[in-house]
PDB file of C-alpha atoms in Angstrom:
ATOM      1  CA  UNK A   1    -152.452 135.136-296.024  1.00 81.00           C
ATOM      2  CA  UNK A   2    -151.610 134.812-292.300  1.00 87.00           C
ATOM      3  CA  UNK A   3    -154.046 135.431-289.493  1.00 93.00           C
ATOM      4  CA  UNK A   4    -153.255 135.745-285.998  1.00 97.00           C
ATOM      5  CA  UNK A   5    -155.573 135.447-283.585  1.00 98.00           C
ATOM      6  CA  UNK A   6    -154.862 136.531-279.374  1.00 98.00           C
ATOM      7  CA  UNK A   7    -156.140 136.032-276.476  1.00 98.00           C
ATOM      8  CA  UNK A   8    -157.161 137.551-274.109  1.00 98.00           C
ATOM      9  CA  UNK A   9    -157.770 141.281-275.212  1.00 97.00           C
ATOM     10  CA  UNK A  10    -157.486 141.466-271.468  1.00 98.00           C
ATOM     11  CA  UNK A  11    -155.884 140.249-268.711  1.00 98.00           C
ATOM     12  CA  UNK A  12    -155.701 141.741-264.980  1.00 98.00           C
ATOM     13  CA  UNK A  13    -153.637 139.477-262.511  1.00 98.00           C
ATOM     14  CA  UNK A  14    -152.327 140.386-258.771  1.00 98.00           C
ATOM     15  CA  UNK A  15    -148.569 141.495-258.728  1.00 98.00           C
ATOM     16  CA  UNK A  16    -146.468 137.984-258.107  1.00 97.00           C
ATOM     17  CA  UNK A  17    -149.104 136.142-259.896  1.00 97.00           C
ATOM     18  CA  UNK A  18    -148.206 135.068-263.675  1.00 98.00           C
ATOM     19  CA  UNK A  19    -149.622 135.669-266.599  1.00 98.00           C
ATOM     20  CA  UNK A  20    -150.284 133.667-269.907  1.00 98.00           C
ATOM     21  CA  UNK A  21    -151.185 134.879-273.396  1.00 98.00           C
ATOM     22  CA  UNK A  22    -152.055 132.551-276.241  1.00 98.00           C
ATOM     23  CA  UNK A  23    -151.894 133.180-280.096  1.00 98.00           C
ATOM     24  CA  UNK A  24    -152.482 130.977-282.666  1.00 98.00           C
ATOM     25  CA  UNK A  25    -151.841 131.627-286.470  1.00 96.00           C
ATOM     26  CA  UNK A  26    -153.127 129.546-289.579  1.00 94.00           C
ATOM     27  CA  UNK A  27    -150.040 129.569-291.945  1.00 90.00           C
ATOM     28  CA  UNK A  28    -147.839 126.907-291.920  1.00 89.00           C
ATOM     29  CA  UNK A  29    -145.483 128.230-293.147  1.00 87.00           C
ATOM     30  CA  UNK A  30    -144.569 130.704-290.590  1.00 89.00           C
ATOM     31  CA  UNK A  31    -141.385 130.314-288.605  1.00 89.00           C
ATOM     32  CA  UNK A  32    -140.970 133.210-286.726  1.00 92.00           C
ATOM     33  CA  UNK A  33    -142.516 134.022-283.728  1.00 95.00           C
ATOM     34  CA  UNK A  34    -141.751 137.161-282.013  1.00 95.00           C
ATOM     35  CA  UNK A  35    -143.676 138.910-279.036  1.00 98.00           C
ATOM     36  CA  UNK A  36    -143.586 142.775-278.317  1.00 97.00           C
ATOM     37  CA  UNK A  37    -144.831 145.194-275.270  1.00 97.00           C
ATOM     38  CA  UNK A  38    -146.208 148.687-276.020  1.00 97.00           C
ATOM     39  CA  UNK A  39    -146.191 151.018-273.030  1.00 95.00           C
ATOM     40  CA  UNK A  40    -148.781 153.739-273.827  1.00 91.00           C
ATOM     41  CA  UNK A  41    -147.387 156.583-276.141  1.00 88.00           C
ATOM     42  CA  UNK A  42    -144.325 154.344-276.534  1.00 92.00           C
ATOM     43  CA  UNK A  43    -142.862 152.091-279.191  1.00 94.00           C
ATOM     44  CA  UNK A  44    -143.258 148.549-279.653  1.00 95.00           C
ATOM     45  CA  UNK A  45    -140.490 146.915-278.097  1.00 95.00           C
ATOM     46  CA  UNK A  46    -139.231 143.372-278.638  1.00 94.00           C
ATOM     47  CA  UNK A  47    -139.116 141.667-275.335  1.00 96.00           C
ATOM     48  CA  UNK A  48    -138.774 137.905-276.773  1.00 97.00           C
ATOM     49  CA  UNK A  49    -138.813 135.690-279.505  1.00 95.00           C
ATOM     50  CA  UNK A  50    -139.143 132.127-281.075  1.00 94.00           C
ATOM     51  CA  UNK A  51    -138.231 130.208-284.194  1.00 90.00           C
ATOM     52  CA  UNK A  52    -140.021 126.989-285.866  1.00 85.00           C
ATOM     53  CA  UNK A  53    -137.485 124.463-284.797  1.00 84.00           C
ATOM     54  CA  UNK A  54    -137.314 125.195-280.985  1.00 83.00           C
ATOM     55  CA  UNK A  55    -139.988 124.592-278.538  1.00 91.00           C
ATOM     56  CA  UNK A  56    -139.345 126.783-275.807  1.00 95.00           C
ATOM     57  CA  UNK A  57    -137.210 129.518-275.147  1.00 94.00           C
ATOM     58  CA  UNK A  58    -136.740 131.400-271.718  1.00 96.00           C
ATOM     59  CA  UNK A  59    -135.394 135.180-270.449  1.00 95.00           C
ATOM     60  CA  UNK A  60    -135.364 135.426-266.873  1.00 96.00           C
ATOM     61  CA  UNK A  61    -139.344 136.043-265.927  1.00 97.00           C
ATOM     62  CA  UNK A  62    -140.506 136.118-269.650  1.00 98.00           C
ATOM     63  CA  UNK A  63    -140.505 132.454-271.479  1.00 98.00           C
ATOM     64  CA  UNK A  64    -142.475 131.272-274.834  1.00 98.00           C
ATOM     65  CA  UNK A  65    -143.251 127.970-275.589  1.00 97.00           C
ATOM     66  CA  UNK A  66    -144.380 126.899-279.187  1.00 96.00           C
ATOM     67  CA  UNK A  67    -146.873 124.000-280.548  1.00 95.00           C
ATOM     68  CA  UNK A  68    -146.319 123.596-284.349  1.00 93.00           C
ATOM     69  CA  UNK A  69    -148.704 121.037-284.778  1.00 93.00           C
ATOM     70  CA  UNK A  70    -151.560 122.742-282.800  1.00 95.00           C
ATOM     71  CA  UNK A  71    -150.254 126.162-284.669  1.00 95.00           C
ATOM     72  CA  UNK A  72    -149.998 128.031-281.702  1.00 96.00           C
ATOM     73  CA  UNK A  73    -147.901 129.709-279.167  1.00 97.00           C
ATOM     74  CA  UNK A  74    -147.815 131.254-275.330  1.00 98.00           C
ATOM     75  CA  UNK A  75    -146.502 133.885-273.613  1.00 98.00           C
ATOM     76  CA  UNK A  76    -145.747 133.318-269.671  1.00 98.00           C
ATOM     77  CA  UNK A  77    -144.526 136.176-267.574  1.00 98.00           C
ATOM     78  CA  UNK A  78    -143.832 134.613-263.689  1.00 97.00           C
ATOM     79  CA  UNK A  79    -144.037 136.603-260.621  1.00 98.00           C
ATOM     80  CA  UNK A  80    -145.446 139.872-262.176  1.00 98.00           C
ATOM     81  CA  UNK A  81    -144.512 143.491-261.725  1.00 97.00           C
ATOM     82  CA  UNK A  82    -146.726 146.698-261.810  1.00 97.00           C
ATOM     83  CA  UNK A  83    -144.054 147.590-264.680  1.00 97.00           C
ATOM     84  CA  UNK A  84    -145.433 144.750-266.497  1.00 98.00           C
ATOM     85  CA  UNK A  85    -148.867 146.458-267.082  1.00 97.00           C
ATOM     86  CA  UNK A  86    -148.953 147.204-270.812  1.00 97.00           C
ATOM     87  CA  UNK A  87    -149.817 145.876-274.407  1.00 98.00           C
ATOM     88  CA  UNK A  88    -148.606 142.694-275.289  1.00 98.00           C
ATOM     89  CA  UNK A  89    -148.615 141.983-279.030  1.00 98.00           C
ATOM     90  CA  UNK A  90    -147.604 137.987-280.689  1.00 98.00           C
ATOM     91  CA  UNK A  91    -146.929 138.258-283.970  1.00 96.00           C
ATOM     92  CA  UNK A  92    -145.643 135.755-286.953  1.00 94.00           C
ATOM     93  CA  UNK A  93    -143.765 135.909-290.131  1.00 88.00           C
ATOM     94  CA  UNK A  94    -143.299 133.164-292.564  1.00 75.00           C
ATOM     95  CA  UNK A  95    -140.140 134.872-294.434  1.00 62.00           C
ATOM     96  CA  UNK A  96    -139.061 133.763-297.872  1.00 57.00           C
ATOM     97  CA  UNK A  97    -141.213 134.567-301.080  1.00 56.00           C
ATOM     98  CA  UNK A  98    -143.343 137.561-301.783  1.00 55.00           C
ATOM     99  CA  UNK A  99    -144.304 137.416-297.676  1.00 54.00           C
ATOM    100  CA  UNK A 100    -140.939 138.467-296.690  1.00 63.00           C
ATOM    101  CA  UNK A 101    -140.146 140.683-293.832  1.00 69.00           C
ATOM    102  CA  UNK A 102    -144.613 140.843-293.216  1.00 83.00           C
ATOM    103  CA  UNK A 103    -145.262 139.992-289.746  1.00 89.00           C
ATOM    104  CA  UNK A 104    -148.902 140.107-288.863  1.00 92.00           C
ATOM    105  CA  UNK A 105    -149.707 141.059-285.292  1.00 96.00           C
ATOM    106  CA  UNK A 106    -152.340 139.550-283.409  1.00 97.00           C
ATOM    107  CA  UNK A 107    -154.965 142.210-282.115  1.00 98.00           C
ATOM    108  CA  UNK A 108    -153.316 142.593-278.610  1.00 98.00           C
ATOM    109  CA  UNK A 109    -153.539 142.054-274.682  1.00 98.00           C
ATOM    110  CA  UNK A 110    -153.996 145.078-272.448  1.00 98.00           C
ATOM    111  CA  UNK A 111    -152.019 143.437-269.018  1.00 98.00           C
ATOM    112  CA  UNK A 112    -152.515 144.891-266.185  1.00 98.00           C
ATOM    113  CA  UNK A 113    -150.560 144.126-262.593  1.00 98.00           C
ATOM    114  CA  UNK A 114    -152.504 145.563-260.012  1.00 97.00           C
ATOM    115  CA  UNK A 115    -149.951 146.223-256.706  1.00 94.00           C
TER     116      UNK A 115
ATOM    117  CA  UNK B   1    -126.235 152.729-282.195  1.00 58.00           C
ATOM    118  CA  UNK B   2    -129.084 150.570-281.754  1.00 64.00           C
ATOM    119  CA  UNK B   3    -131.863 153.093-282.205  1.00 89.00           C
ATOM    120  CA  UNK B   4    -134.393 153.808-285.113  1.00 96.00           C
ATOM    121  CA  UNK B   5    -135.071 157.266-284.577  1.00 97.00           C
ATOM    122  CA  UNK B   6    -138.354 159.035-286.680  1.00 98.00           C
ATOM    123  CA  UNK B   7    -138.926 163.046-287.495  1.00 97.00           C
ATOM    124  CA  UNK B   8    -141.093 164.511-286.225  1.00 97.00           C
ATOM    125  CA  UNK B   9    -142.566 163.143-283.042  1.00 96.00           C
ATOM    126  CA  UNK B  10    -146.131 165.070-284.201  1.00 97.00           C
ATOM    127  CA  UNK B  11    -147.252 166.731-286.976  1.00 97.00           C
ATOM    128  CA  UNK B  12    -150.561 168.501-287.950  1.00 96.00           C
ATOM    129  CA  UNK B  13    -151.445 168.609-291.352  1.00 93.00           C
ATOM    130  CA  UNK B  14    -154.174 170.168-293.442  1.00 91.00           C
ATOM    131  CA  UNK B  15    -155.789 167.599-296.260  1.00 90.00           C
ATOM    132  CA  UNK B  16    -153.986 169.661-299.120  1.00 89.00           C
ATOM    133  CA  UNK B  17    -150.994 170.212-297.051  1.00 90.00           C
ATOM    134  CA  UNK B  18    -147.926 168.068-298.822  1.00 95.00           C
ATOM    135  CA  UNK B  19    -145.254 166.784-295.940  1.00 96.00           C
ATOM    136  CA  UNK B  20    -142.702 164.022-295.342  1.00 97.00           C
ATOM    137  CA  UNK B  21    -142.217 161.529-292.259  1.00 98.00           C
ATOM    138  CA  UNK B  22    -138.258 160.459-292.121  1.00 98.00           C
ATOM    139  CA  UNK B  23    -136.412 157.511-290.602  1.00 98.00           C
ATOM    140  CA  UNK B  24    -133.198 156.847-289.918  1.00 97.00           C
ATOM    141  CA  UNK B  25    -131.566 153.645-288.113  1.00 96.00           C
ATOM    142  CA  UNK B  26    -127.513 152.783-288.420  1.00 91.00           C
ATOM    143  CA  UNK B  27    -127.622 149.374-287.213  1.00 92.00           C
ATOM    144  CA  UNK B  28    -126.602 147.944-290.679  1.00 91.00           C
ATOM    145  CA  UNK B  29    -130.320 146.879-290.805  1.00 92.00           C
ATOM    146  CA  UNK B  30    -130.805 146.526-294.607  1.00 91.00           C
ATOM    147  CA  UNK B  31    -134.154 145.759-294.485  1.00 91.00           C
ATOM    148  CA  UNK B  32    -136.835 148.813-293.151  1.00 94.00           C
ATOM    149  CA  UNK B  33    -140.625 148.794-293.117  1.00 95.00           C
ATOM    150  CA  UNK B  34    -143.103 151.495-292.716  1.00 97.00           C
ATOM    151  CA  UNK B  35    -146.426 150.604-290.324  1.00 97.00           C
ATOM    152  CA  UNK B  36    -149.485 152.426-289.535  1.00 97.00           C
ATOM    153  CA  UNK B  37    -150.927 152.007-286.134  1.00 97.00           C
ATOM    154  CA  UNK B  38    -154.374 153.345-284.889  1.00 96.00           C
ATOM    155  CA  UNK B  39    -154.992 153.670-281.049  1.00 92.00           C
ATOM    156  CA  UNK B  40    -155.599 150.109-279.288  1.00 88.00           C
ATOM    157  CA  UNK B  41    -154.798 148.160-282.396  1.00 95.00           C
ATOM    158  CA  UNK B  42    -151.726 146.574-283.701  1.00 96.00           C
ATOM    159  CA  UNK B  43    -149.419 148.125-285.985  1.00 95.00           C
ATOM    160  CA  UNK B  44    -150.459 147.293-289.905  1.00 94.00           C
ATOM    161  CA  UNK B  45    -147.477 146.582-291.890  1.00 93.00           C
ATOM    162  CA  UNK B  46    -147.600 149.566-294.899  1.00 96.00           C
ATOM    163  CA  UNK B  47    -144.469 149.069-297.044  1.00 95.00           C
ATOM    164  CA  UNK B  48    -141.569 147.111-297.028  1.00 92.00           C
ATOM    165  CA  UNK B  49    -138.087 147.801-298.221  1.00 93.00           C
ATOM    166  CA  UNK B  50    -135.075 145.116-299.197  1.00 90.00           C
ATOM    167  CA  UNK B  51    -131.764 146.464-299.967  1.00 91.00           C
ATOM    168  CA  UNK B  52    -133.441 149.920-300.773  1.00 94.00           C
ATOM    169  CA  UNK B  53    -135.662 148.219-303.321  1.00 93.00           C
ATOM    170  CA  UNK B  54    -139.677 148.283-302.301  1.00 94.00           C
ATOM    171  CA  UNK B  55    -140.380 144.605-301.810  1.00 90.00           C
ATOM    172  CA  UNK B  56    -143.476 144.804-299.999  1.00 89.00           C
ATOM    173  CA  UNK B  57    -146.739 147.715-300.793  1.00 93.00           C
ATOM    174  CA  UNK B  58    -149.633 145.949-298.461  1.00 92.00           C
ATOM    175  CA  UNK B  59    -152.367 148.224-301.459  1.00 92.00           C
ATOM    176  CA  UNK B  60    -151.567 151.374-299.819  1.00 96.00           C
ATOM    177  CA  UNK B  61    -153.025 154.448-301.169  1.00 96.00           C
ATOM    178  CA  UNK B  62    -151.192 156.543-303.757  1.00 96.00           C
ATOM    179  CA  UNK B  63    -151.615 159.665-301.355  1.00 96.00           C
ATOM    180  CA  UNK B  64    -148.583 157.358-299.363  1.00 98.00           C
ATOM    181  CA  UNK B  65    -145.262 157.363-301.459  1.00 98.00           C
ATOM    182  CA  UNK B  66    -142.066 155.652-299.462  1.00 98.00           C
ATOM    183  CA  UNK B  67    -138.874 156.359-300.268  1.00 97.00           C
ATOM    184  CA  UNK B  68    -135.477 154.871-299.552  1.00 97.00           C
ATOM    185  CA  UNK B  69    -132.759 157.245-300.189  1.00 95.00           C
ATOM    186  CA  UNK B  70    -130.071 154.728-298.774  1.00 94.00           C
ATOM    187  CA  UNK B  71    -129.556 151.968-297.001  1.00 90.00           C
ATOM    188  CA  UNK B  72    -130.207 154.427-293.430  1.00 95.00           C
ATOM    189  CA  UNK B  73    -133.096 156.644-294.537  1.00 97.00           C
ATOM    190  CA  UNK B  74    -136.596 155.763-295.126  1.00 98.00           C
ATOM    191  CA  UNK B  75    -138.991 158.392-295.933  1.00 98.00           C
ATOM    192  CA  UNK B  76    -142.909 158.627-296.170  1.00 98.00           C
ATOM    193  CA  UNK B  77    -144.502 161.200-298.305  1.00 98.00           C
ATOM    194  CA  UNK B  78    -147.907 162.336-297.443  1.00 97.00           C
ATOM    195  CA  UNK B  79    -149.710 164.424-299.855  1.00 95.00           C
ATOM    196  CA  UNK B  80    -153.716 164.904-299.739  1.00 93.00           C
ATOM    197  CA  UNK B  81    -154.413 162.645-296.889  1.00 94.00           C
ATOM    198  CA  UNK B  82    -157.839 162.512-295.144  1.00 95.00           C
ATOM    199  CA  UNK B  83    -158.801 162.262-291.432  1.00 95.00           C
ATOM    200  CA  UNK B  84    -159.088 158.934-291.167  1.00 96.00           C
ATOM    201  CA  UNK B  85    -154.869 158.754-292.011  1.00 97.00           C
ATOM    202  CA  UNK B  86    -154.731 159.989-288.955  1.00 97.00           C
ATOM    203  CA  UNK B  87    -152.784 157.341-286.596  1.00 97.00           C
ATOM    204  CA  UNK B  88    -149.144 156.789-285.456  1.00 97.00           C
ATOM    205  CA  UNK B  89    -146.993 155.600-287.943  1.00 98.00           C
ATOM    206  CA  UNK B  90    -143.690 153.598-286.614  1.00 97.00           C
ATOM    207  CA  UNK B  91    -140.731 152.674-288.977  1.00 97.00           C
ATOM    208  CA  UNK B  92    -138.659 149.793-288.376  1.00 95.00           C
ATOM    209  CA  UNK B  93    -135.731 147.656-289.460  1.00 94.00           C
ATOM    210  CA  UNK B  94    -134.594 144.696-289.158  1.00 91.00           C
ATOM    211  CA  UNK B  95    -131.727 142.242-290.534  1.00 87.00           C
ATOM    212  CA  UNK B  96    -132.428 140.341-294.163  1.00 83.00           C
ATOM    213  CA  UNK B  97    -132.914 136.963-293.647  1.00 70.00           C
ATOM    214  CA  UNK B  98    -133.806 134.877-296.542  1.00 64.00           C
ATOM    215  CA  UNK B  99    -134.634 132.070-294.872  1.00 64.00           C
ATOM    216  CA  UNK B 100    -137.384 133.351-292.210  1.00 66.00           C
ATOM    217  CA  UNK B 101    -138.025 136.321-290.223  1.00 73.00           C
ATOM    218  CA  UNK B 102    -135.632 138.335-288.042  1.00 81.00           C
ATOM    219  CA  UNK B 103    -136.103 140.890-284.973  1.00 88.00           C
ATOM    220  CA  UNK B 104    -137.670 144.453-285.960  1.00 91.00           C
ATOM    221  CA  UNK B 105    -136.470 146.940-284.512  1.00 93.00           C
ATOM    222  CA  UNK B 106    -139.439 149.946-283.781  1.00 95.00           C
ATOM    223  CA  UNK B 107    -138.837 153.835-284.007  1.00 96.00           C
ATOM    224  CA  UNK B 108    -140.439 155.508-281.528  1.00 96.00           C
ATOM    225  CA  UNK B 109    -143.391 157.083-284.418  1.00 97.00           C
ATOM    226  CA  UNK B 110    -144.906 159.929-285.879  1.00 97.00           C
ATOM    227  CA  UNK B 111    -148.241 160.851-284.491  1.00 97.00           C
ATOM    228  CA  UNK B 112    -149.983 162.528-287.341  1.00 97.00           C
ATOM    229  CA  UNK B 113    -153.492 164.274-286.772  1.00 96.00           C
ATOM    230  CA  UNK B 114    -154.605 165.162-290.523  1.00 96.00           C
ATOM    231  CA  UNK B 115    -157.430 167.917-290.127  1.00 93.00           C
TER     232      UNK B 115
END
């Protein structure tokens, strides 16, 4: 099956600076890439995403870029915010076949923005 | 409504106690998944569901029985559970998408403490 690995389990960074995390996974077959933030005692929540046949996608400070070859994939937040500070999880799906709908998460980064 | 909303927010439970985590989302989402999520780890996919069918049981123990009433409700039944079930458990949904993975959408989750 898929594995996911993340790094780093944590990251502390002035407010302005950026931040990058890195995943990679092992299936080929995955095509989905999506990224989530968990405030504490709060739901995951889906801040950006990526598909198999683009390379880089952007949302205003957030953008993820996407190596298929190498198997993995970044998460750059620019010009960081105290609000920022949470977990950050990657994740990837393949879809299709008896795999469909599983993403598998990668084990986290605790961000912190210090002010 | 773009929501997933989960009943309750916490529950306390004996291990003989019998009791039932619900979901609801009404985002035409017809796919809905059940995770498990311990503190400072990612969430751990559980069960699956496609078109109200179970698609997806990642060997979860019998003392865990999902069920999808309709195409907004997903329930979890929880009968003799042990501490170690204890964790936040999220529902989510998401779009079918035969052809790869789509957004999931995250309830905000049950904590359960199982004593």
């Amino acid at each position: 099956g898929e594995n996911v690995e993340q790094h780093p389990s944590t990251l502390s960074v002035q407010e302005g600076d950026s931040a990058v995390i890195k995943c990679t996974y092992s299936d080929s077959a995955s095509n989905y890439f999506p990224w989530y933030k968990q405030e504490l005692g709060k739901r995951p929540q889906l801040i950006i995403d990526i598909r198999s046949n683009v390379g880089e996608k952007k949302d205003q400070r957030i953008a993820v870029t996407l190596n298929k070859t190498a198997k993995h994939f970044s998460l750059h937040i620019t010009e960081t915010q105290p609000e920022d500070s949470a977990v950050y999880f990657c994740a990837a799906s393949s879809g299709g076949g008896t795999s469909y709908g599983k993403l598998t998460f990668g084990q986290g980064t605790i961000l912190t923005v210090h002010p | 409504d773009t929501e997933v909303t989960q009943t309750p927010k916490h529950l306390v439970m004996g291990m003989t106690n019998k009791k039932s985590l619900k979901c609801e989302q009404h985002m035409g989402h017809r796919a809905m998944y059940w995770y498990k999520q311990k503190a400072k780890k990612p969430p751990e996919l559980m069960f699956v569901y496609s078109y109200e069918k179970l698609s997806i049981n990642e060997s979860v123990p019998s003392r865990f029985s999902p069920e999808c009433p309709n195409s907004s409700l997903l329930n979890l039944h929880l009968h003799a559970l042990q501490p170690e079930d204890s964790a936040l458990y999220l529902c989510a949904s998401s779009q079918v998408a035969p052809a790869g993975g789509q957004e999931q959408y995250f309830g905000p989750g049950t904590r359960l403490t199982v004593t």
